[in-house]
Amino acid sequence: MRLAATALAGALGLMGLGVASSTVAQSAEDIRIAEQLRDRALEGSGAFEIVEELTTRFGPRPAGSASEQASAQWGAELMTGMGFANVEIESFPLKLWERGETRVEILSPFAQPLVATALGGTISTPPGGIEAEAVIFETYQELLDQPEGSLTGKIVVVLQDTVPAQDGRGYGTSSPIRGQGPFEAASRGAVGYVLRSLGTHDHRFAHTGATRVGEGQIPAFAISPPDADQLRRAQRLSDEPIRMRLVSGAGFVADSHSQNVVAEVVGWEFPDQVIVIGGHLDSWDLGTGAIDDGAGIAITTAALKLIEDLPVQPRRTIRVVWWGSEEVSQPPPSQGLAGARFYADRRADDLEMHVAASESDFGADRIYSLALPAGAGDSDLRRAAMRVLTPLGILFDGAPATGGGPDTTPLVQAGVPAFRLNQQGMDYFDWHHTADDVLDRIDPEALDQNVAAWAAFLWLLANSDIDFRALRAAQ
Amino acid sequence: MRLAATALAGALGLMGLGVASSTVAQSAEDIRIAEQLRDRALEGSGAFEIVEELTTRFGPRPAGSASEQASAQWGAELMTGMGFANVEIESFPLKLWERGETRVEILSPFAQPLVATALGGTISTPPGGIEAEAVIFETYQELLDQPEGSLTGKIVVVLQDTVPAQDGRGYGTSSPIRGQGPFEAASRGAVGYVLRSLGTHDHRFAHTGATRVGEGQIPAFAISPPDADQLRRAQRLSDEPIRMRLVSGAGFVADSHSQNVVAEVVGWEFPDQVIVIGGHLDSWDLGTGAIDDGAGIAITTAALKLIEDLPVQPRRTIRVVWWGSEEVSQPPPSQGLAGARFYADRRADDLEMHVAASESDFGADRIYSLALPAGAGDSDLRRAAMRVLTPLGILFDGAPATGGGPDTTPLVQAGVPAFRLNQQGMDYFDWHHTADDVLDRIDPEALDQNVAAWAAFLWLLANSDIDFRALRAAQ
């Protein structure tokens, strides 16, 4: 143990607190080690270097691309070099989707190009594109209120804004506009679909993201927020109908494969009991996937490395997964999250030994709250965790964690308890899924605070006697 | 005159000051009218509506394009409707440059696409592009220090940053990297040229702008600031040489024409004595030319409209010009500023009657200082102007105006005195020449302050007895 960590703990005002064993049953030694992990992370967690190297070496990493495959190979070598156990690349088949050409234009009354992107999983137009009159809705509900057949031959445009929110709930509310909206428009006769980017910025970046794939699809696009404003103004300044042209060369172009990269620090007492953490390795093609989700990969891997570097092992196993193919939808019957589903399916008989799961997939900013599974709010683990996390500016979330991030969804559906280290997300959708998702968006100090929270909490959790399933059942 | 203006003047702390005629020879009535113009502009100058309609109707307006031509027609109709006199579109021939496809990639060691734009006036590559090893210079001087022939077959990359500065001097310093840099590289044997965007942002926008046109040109590109950071990191993380591919479909594609739109408020006493103001109507193709230079068009036109609406005329004529083709270079022998040169050449015998010139071409932010021609610092005009402008947060610039904006350059070279209402420019190069130059960047209140300064100062100048040429000659 480095002395510097203790010195930093002193600087943080923690000296002399001791450990009140009457209120915290978790061992004083575990708390001391958790505090050391936290303070070491704050001195430089190593996470920035991981996301820096990942994004510089591989740039964008679309699911099923050669770039994603190469980055997985690199990740396995990196984690082997870190001393992790049971490093494995587990591959699964995937259709490779490519964007091709994208072009969205106003033809009349005010001819001009717009900044746009095809939605992930969308289809091609005929080579010359689709030309049609646009019907513009300020809100998604207005589209849903249209009768069947009322939009025949039209291009539907939905201009609804996404509301910035610390926990990202604005994006959650908007997501159906992108996922389901094209089908709602198509079922009413529309031939093309355009939405205002589901971002919270006002810069001229278009924001991609998966749309539903399958029968009845029509070509679907996002325009940048300023271009949404432009369409709104064009409608106000002219009584003429707005005609648009949409061009897409997108589609599923090849059979390929993606993969999860798995690595562990093995528990000394209960090696078969697993805490699963991680992030997703694939990214959209527009940026370099720094905040989505190179950061999540880096945070969880750096946290586990701090634990690996301890002279002691945790009681339970901690497994980090770099999930593949989180972003893009797949043709039916698959409904996305191919890597997460493959992980869970392969371990279907083993999921009862997954004691908890959580993914870091919300950028690179600071942690502001801890959420535990239902029933765990009044536990020794909570008291120990908040003793260690409070000096990082982290509060305990009154609401129980109902999920642990996208790639834990199949696990949670199978009954695995989830926890969450919630990240500040007010800015996340300013950059997410755009060309601007690059390393320049990451503040190394915020990243270190994030790793500090993960490392400290993971140590306490892996050494705790808490049984999340039993507490939940008792609710 | 509306009473509200007087009330606002009171709110601004101007009531009861009276006019100290002993120190300000310019008439009390002129000062009172200048104050009214200022205060009316602050109530809503109409400038935002002009730039809103211009950018919405016509989007990007590249020099010589149908869009620029249509916007000129619209401008002439707008200004006729405003009641301006002598409205005229004066056309001149121009080669139309188009960007075509642009693609910049790292091929090895870390293959990935970069966000890039072709420089304005650059040439095409062969269809498959140029593939070569990159030689990366942190500063432009390092390139200049290379001996002849030392860069044979290479792609030259210059990563020098542009320094943000209130008056834009950082951009002035950087401009030769874009204008002359490709020739410096070519003369040392390079086959392609890439520079870090001459912008001050850290977002993933590439920044275009004119490069020199003529014999010895090589294809030249700007990458976004985060992509410059990426190249720097790639160099640090690998010992291998960096190979790149550059693809450009750019070139001069057709004989076309551009035009200036000219309009006046005619002076009652000296109609032949002209103060010329304006902005440029053309824009780059990436954005919609809102801050560069729809704002300048709108500011000067709105200021003149406030004067036109007065029940009295100015003593001298004030002429607004919407110059065409400010941005793009032309093949030799032309060296750019085609509209400005055409304006000056056409009036070569008349330039002695141009008493002053100034262009608004630095965005849409507030005015912070007034600069007058050399010798005019200790004048009644200065004292009257600063009485009216000081409440707007404007100071008198100690340095004389040496130019009046790009399109006044031929006038200034012919001896026409220039003044400047200097704008806050710390953010200007965050957006200028990128896709992000759109209406959303404009704050209507800042725009109104800008118009207030122009309208008030123009009134004082047009009614002043000052002789800038005589004062300059006496220096």
Coordinates of N, CA, C and O in Angstrom, one line a residue, chain B residues 166-294:
Chain B
Q166 N -9.9 38.8 -29.0 CA -11.1 39.6 -29.1 C -11.2 40.3 -30.5 O -12.2 40.4 -31.0
D167 N -10.0 40.7 -31.0 CA -10.0 41.4 -32.3 C -9.7 40.5 -33.5 O -9.5 40.9 -34.6
G168 N -9.6 39.2 -33.2 CA -9.4 38.2 -34.3 C -7.9 38.1 -34.8 O -7.7 37.5 -35.8
R169 N -7.0 38.7 -34.0 CA -5.6 38.7 -34.6 C -5.0 37.3 -34.6 O -4.1 37.1 -35.4
G170 N -5.6 36.4 -33.8 CA -5.1 35.0 -33.9 C -5.3 34.4 -35.3 O -4.5 33.7 -35.8
Y171 N -6.5 34.7 -35.8 CA -6.8 34.3 -37.2 C -5.9 34.9 -38.2 O -5.5 34.3 -39.2
G172 N -5.7 36.2 -38.0 CA -4.8 36.9 -38.9 C -3.4 36.3 -39.0 O -2.8 36.1 -40.0
T173 N -2.9 35.9 -37.8 CA -1.6 35.3 -37.7 C -1.6 33.9 -38.4 O -0.7 33.5 -39.1
S174 N -2.7 33.2 -38.3 CA -2.8 31.8 -38.8 C -3.1 31.8 -40.3 O -2.8 30.8 -41.0
S175 N -3.7 32.9 -40.8 CA -4.2 32.8 -42.2 C -3.1 32.4 -43.3 O -3.5 31.6 -44.2
P176 N -1.9 32.8 -43.2 CA -0.9 32.3 -44.2 C -0.7 30.8 -44.2 O -0.4 30.2 -45.2
I177 N -1.0 30.1 -43.1 CA -0.9 28.7 -43.0 C -1.9 28.1 -44.0 O -1.6 27.1 -44.7
R178 N -3.0 28.7 -44.2 CA -4.0 28.2 -45.2 C -3.8 28.8 -46.6 O -3.9 28.1 -47.6
G179 N -3.5 30.1 -46.6 CA -3.4 30.7 -47.9 C -2.2 30.3 -48.7 O -2.2 30.0 -49.9
Q180 N -1.1 30.4 -48.0 CA 0.2 30.2 -48.6 C 0.8 28.8 -48.4 O 1.7 28.3 -49.1
G181 N 0.4 28.2 -47.3 CA 1.0 26.9 -46.8 C 1.1 25.9 -47.9 O 2.1 25.2 -48.1
P182 N 0.0 25.6 -48.7 CA 0.1 24.6 -49.7 C 1.2 24.8 -50.7 O 1.9 23.9 -51.2
F183 N 1.5 26.1 -51.0 CA 2.6 26.4 -52.0 C 3.9 26.2 -51.3 O 4.9 25.7 -52.0
E184 N 4.0 26.5 -50.0 CA 5.3 26.3 -49.3 C 5.6 24.8 -49.3 O 6.8 24.4 -49.5
A185 N 4.6 24.0 -49.1 CA 4.7 22.5 -49.0 C 5.1 22.0 -50.4 O 6.0 21.2 -50.6
A186 N 4.3 22.5 -51.4 CA 4.6 22.0 -52.8 C 6.0 22.4 -53.3 O 6.6 21.6 -54.0
S187 N 6.4 23.6 -52.9 CA 7.8 24.0 -53.4 C 8.9 23.1 -52.8 O 10.0 23.1 -53.3
R188 N 8.5 22.4 -51.7 CA 9.5 21.5 -51.1 C 9.2 20.0 -51.5 O 9.8 19.1 -51.0
G189 N 8.3 19.9 -52.5 CA 8.1 18.5 -53.1 C 6.8 17.8 -52.6 O 6.5 16.7 -53.0
A190 N 6.0 18.4 -51.7 CA 4.9 17.7 -51.1 C 3.8 17.5 -52.2 O 3.7 18.3 -53.1
V191 N 3.0 16.5 -52.0 CA 1.9 16.2 -53.0 C 0.5 16.5 -52.4 O -0.5 16.5 -53.1
G192 N 0.4 16.8 -51.1 CA -0.8 17.1 -50.5 C -0.6 17.9 -49.2 O 0.5 17.8 -48.7
Y193 N -1.6 18.5 -48.8 CA -1.5 19.5 -47.6 C -2.7 19.4 -46.7 O -3.8 19.4 -47.2
V194 N -2.4 19.3 -45.4 CA -3.5 19.2 -44.4 C -3.1 20.1 -43.3 O -2.0 20.1 -42.8
L195 N -4.1 21.0 -42.9 CA -3.8 21.8 -41.7 C -4.9 21.6 -40.7 O -6.0 21.2 -41.0
R196 N -4.5 21.9 -39.4 CA -5.5 22.0 -38.4 C -6.4 23.2 -38.7 O -6.0 24.2 -39.1
S197 N -7.7 23.0 -38.6 CA -8.7 24.1 -38.9 C -8.3 25.3 -38.2 O -7.9 25.3 -37.1
L198 N -8.4 26.5 -38.9 CA -8.0 27.8 -38.4 C -9.2 28.3 -37.5 O -9.7 29.4 -37.6
G199 N -9.7 27.4 -36.7 CA -10.8 27.8 -35.8 C -10.3 27.7 -34.3 O -9.2 27.2 -34.1
T200 N -11.1 28.3 -33.4 CA -10.7 28.3 -32.0 C -11.6 27.4 -31.1 O -11.5 27.4 -29.9
H201 N -12.4 26.6 -31.8 CA -13.3 25.6 -31.1 C -12.6 24.3 -30.8 O -11.5 24.1 -31.4
D202 N -13.2 23.4 -30.0 CA -12.6 22.1 -29.9 C -13.7 21.1 -30.3 O -13.6 19.9 -29.9
H203 N -14.6 21.5 -31.1 CA -15.7 20.6 -31.6 C -15.3 20.1 -32.9 O -14.3 20.5 -33.6
R204 N -16.0 19.1 -33.4 CA -15.6 18.3 -34.6 C -16.1 18.9 -35.8 O -16.7 18.2 -36.6
F205 N -15.8 20.2 -36.0 CA -16.2 20.9 -37.2 C -14.9 21.2 -38.0 O -13.9 21.8 -37.3
A206 N -14.8 21.0 -39.2 CA -13.7 21.4 -40.1 C -14.0 22.8 -40.6 O -15.2 23.1 -40.9
H207 N -13.0 23.6 -40.7 CA -13.1 25.0 -41.0 C -12.5 25.3 -42.4 O -11.3 25.1 -42.6
T208 N -13.3 25.7 -43.3 CA -12.8 26.0 -44.7 C -12.4 27.4 -44.8 O -12.2 28.1 -43.8
G209 N -12.2 27.9 -46.0 CA -11.6 29.2 -46.2 C -10.7 29.2 -47.4 O -10.3 28.1 -47.8
A210 N -10.5 30.4 -48.0 CA -9.8 30.4 -49.3 C -8.3 30.1 -49.1 O -7.7 30.5 -48.2
T211 N -7.8 29.3 -50.1 CA -6.4 29.2 -50.2 C -6.0 29.8 -51.6 O -6.8 30.0 -52.4
R212 N -4.7 30.1 -51.7 CA -4.2 30.7 -53.0 C -4.5 29.8 -54.1 O -4.4 28.5 -54.0
V213 N -4.9 30.3 -55.3 CA -5.2 29.6 -56.5 C -4.2 29.9 -57.5 O -3.8 31.0 -57.7
G214 N -3.7 28.8 -58.2 CA -2.7 29.1 -59.3 C -1.8 28.0 -59.5 O -1.9 26.9 -58.9
E215 N -0.8 28.2 -60.4 CA 0.1 27.2 -60.8 C 0.9 26.7 -59.5 O 1.3 27.5 -58.7
G216 N 1.1 25.4 -59.5 CA 1.9 24.8 -58.4 C 1.0 24.4 -57.2 O 1.5 24.0 -56.2
Q217 N -0.3 24.6 -57.4 CA -1.3 24.2 -56.3 C -1.2 22.7 -56.1 O -1.1 21.9 -57.1
I218 N -1.4 22.3 -54.9 CA -1.6 20.9 -54.5 C -2.9 20.8 -53.7 O -3.3 21.8 -53.1
P219 N -3.6 19.6 -53.7 CA -4.9 19.5 -53.0 C -4.6 19.8 -51.5 O -3.7 19.3 -50.9
A220 N -5.5 20.6 -50.9 CA -5.3 21.1 -49.6 C -6.6 21.0 -48.8 O -7.7 21.3 -49.3
F221 N -6.4 20.7 -47.5 CA -7.6 20.3 -46.7 C -7.4 20.9 -45.2 O -6.2 21.0 -44.8
A222 N -8.5 21.1 -44.5 CA -8.4 21.3 -43.1 C -9.1 20.2 -42.4 O -10.2 19.7 -42.8
I223 N -8.5 19.7 -41.3 CA -9.1 18.7 -40.4 C -9.6 19.5 -39.2 O -9.1 20.5 -38.8
S224 N -10.6 18.9 -38.5 CA -11.2 19.5 -37.3 C -10.2 19.5 -36.2 O -9.2 18.7 -36.2
P225 N -10.3 20.4 -35.2 CA -9.3 20.4 -34.1 C -9.2 19.1 -33.4 O -8.1 18.7 -33.1
P226 N -10.3 18.4 -33.1 CA -10.1 17.1 -32.4 C -9.4 16.1 -33.3 O -8.7 15.2 -32.8
D227 N -9.5 16.2 -34.6 CA -8.8 15.3 -35.5 C -7.3 15.7 -35.6 O -6.4 14.8 -35.7
A228 N -7.0 17.0 -35.4 CA -5.6 17.3 -35.2 C -5.0 16.7 -34.0 O -3.9 16.2 -34.0
D229 N -5.8 16.8 -32.9 CA -5.3 16.1 -31.6 C -5.1 14.6 -31.9 O -4.2 14.0 -31.3
Q230 N -6.0 14.0 -32.7 CA -5.9 12.6 -32.9 C -4.6 12.2 -33.7 O -4.0 11.3 -33.3
L231 N -4.3 13.0 -34.7 CA -3.1 12.8 -35.4 C -1.8 12.9 -34.5 O -0.9 12.1 -34.6
R232 N -1.9 13.9 -33.6 CA -0.8 14.1 -32.7 C -0.6 12.9 -31.8 O 0.5 12.4 -31.6
R233 N -1.8 12.4 -31.3 CA -1.7 11.2 -30.4 C -1.3 9.9 -31.2 O -0.5 9.1 -30.7
A234 N -1.7 9.8 -32.5 CA -1.3 8.7 -33.3 C 0.2 8.6 -33.4 O 0.8 7.6 -33.4
Q235 N 0.7 9.8 -33.6 CA 2.2 9.9 -33.8 C 2.9 9.5 -32.5 O 3.9 8.8 -32.5
R236 N 2.3 9.9 -31.4 CA 3.0 9.6 -30.1 C 2.8 8.1 -29.8 O 3.8 7.5 -29.2
L237 N 1.7 7.4 -30.2 CA 1.5 6.1 -29.7 C 2.1 5.0 -30.7 O 2.1 3.8 -30.4
S238 N 2.7 5.5 -31.8 CA 3.3 4.5 -32.7 C 4.6 5.0 -33.2 O 4.8 6.2 -33.5
D239 N 5.5 4.1 -33.5 CA 6.8 4.5 -34.1 C 6.7 4.4 -35.6 O 7.6 4.9 -36.3
E240 N 5.7 3.8 -36.1 CA 5.5 3.6 -37.6 C 5.2 5.0 -38.2 O 4.6 5.8 -37.6
P241 N 5.6 5.2 -39.4 CA 5.2 6.4 -40.1 C 3.6 6.4 -40.3 O 3.0 5.3 -40.4
I242 N 3.1 7.6 -40.4 CA 1.6 7.7 -40.6 C 1.4 7.9 -42.1 O 2.0 8.8 -42.7
R243 N 0.6 7.0 -42.6 CA 0.2 7.1 -44.1 C -1.2 7.6 -44.1 O -2.1 7.2 -43.4
M244 N -1.5 8.5 -45.1 CA -2.8 9.1 -45.2 C -3.3 9.0 -46.6 O -2.5 8.8 -47.6
R245 N -4.6 9.1 -46.8 CA -5.2 9.2 -48.1 C -6.1 10.5 -48.1 O -6.8 10.8 -47.2
L246 N -5.9 11.2 -49.2 CA -6.6 12.5 -49.4 C -7.4 12.4 -50.7 O -6.9 12.0 -51.7
V247 N -8.7 12.7 -50.6 CA -9.6 12.6 -51.8 C -10.3 14.0 -51.9 O -10.9 14.4 -51.0
S248 N -10.2 14.6 -53.1 CA -10.9 15.8 -53.3 C -11.5 15.8 -54.7 O -10.8 15.5 -55.7
G249 N -12.7 16.2 -54.8 CA -13.4 16.4 -56.1 C -13.6 17.9 -56.4 O -14.4 18.2 -57.3
A250 N -12.8 18.8 -55.8 CA -13.0 20.2 -55.9 C -12.5 20.8 -57.1 O -11.5 20.3 -57.7
G251 N -13.0 21.9 -57.5 CA -12.5 22.6 -58.6 C -13.4 23.8 -59.1 O -14.5 23.9 -58.7
F252 N -12.9 24.5 -60.1 CA -13.7 25.6 -60.7 C -14.5 24.9 -61.8 O -13.9 24.4 -62.8
V253 N -15.8 24.9 -61.7 CA -16.6 24.0 -62.6 C -17.3 24.8 -63.7 O -17.8 24.1 -64.6
A254 N -17.4 26.1 -63.6 CA -18.2 26.8 -64.6 C -18.0 28.3 -64.6 O -17.5 28.8 -63.6
D255 N -18.2 28.9 -65.7 CA -18.3 30.4 -65.8 C -19.6 30.8 -65.3 O -20.6 30.3 -65.7
S256 N -19.6 31.7 -64.3 CA -20.8 32.2 -63.7 C -20.7 33.7 -63.5 O -19.9 34.3 -64.1
H257 N -21.6 34.2 -62.7 CA -21.5 35.6 -62.3 C -21.9 35.8 -60.8 O -22.6 35.0 -60.3
S258 N -21.3 36.8 -60.2 CA -21.7 37.2 -58.9 C -22.2 38.7 -59.1 O -22.2 39.2 -60.2
Q259 N -22.5 39.3 -57.9 CA -23.1 40.7 -58.0 C -23.0 41.4 -56.7 O -23.0 40.7 -55.6
N260 N -22.9 42.7 -56.7 CA -23.1 43.5 -55.6 C -24.5 44.1 -55.6 O -25.0 44.4 -56.7
V261 N -25.1 44.2 -54.5 CA -26.4 44.9 -54.4 C -26.2 46.3 -53.7 O -25.6 46.3 -52.6
V262 N -26.5 47.3 -54.3 CA -26.2 48.7 -53.8 C -27.5 49.4 -53.6 O -28.5 49.3 -54.3
A263 N -27.6 50.2 -52.5 CA -28.8 51.0 -52.2 C -28.3 52.2 -51.3 O -27.3 52.1 -50.7
E264 N -29.2 53.2 -51.3 CA -28.7 54.5 -50.7 C -29.8 55.2 -49.9 O -31.0 55.1 -50.3
V265 N -29.4 55.9 -48.9 CA -30.2 57.1 -48.4 C -29.4 58.3 -48.8 O -28.3 58.5 -48.5
V266 N -30.1 59.1 -49.6 CA -29.3 60.2 -50.3 C -29.2 61.4 -49.4 O -30.2 61.8 -48.7
G267 N -28.1 62.0 -49.3 CA -27.8 63.2 -48.5 C -28.5 64.4 -49.1 O -28.6 64.6 -50.3
W268 N -29.0 65.3 -48.2 CA -29.8 66.5 -48.7 C -28.8 67.6 -49.1 O -29.1 68.4 -50.0
E269 N -27.7 67.7 -48.4 CA -26.8 68.8 -48.7 C -25.6 68.4 -49.7 O -25.3 69.2 -50.6
F270 N -25.0 67.3 -49.5 CA -23.9 66.8 -50.3 C -24.2 65.4 -50.8 O -23.6 64.4 -50.4
P271 N -25.2 65.3 -51.7 CA -25.6 64.0 -52.2 C -24.5 63.2 -52.9 O -24.5 62.0 -52.9
D272 N -23.5 63.9 -53.4 CA -22.4 63.2 -54.1 C -21.3 62.7 -53.1 O -20.4 61.9 -53.5
Q273 N -21.4 63.1 -51.9 CA -20.4 62.7 -50.9 C -21.0 61.4 -50.2 O -22.1 61.5 -49.7
V274 N -20.2 60.3 -50.3 CA -20.8 59.0 -49.9 C -20.0 58.4 -48.8 O -18.8 58.4 -48.8
I275 N -20.8 57.9 -47.8 CA -20.2 57.0 -46.8 C -20.7 55.6 -47.2 O -21.9 55.4 -47.4
V276 N -19.7 54.7 -47.4 CA -20.1 53.4 -47.9 C -20.0 52.4 -46.8 O -18.9 52.4 -46.1
I277 N -21.0 51.6 -46.5 CA -21.0 50.6 -45.5 C -21.6 49.3 -46.1 O -22.1 49.3 -47.3
G278 N -21.6 48.2 -45.4 CA -22.2 47.0 -45.9 C -21.6 45.7 -45.3 O -20.9 45.8 -44.3
G279 N -21.9 44.7 -46.0 CA -21.4 43.3 -45.6 C -21.3 42.5 -46.9 O -21.6 43.0 -48.0
H280 N -20.9 41.2 -46.8 CA -20.9 40.4 -48.0 C -22.0 39.4 -48.0 O -22.3 38.8 -46.9
L281 N -22.6 39.2 -49.2 CA -23.7 38.3 -49.3 C -23.3 36.9 -49.5 O -24.1 36.0 -49.1
D282 N -22.2 36.6 -50.1 CA -21.8 35.2 -50.3 C -21.4 34.6 -49.0 O -21.0 35.3 -48.0
S283 N -21.4 33.3 -48.9 CA -21.0 32.6 -47.8 C -20.3 31.3 -48.2 O -20.4 30.9 -49.4
W284 N -19.7 30.6 -47.3 CA -19.2 29.3 -47.6 C -20.4 28.3 -47.6 O -21.5 28.6 -47.2
D285 N -20.2 27.2 -48.3 CA -21.2 26.2 -48.5 C -21.5 25.4 -47.3 O -22.6 24.7 -47.2
L286 N -20.7 25.3 -46.3 CA -20.8 24.4 -45.2 C -22.0 24.8 -44.2 O -22.7 24.0 -43.7
G287 N -22.0 26.1 -43.9 CA -23.1 26.6 -43.0 C -24.1 27.4 -43.8 O -24.2 27.2 -45.0
T288 N -24.8 28.3 -43.2 CA -25.8 29.1 -43.9 C -25.3 30.6 -43.9 O -26.1 31.5 -44.2
G289 N -24.0 30.8 -43.5 CA -23.5 32.2 -43.6 C -24.3 33.1 -42.7 O -24.6 34.3 -43.2
A290 N -24.6 32.7 -41.5 CA -25.4 33.6 -40.6 C -24.5 34.7 -40.0 O -24.8 35.9 -40.0
I291 N -23.4 34.2 -39.4 CA -22.5 35.2 -38.8 C -21.5 35.7 -39.8 O -20.9 36.7 -39.6
D292 N -21.3 34.9 -40.9 CA -20.3 35.3 -41.9 C -21.0 35.1 -43.3 O -20.8 34.1 -43.8
D293 N -21.7 36.2 -43.8 CA -21.8 37.5 -43.2 C -23.2 38.0 -43.3 O -23.4 39.2 -43.4
G294 N -24.2 37.1 -43.1 CA -25.6 37.6 -43.1 C -25.7 38.6 -42.0 O -26.5 39.6 -42.2

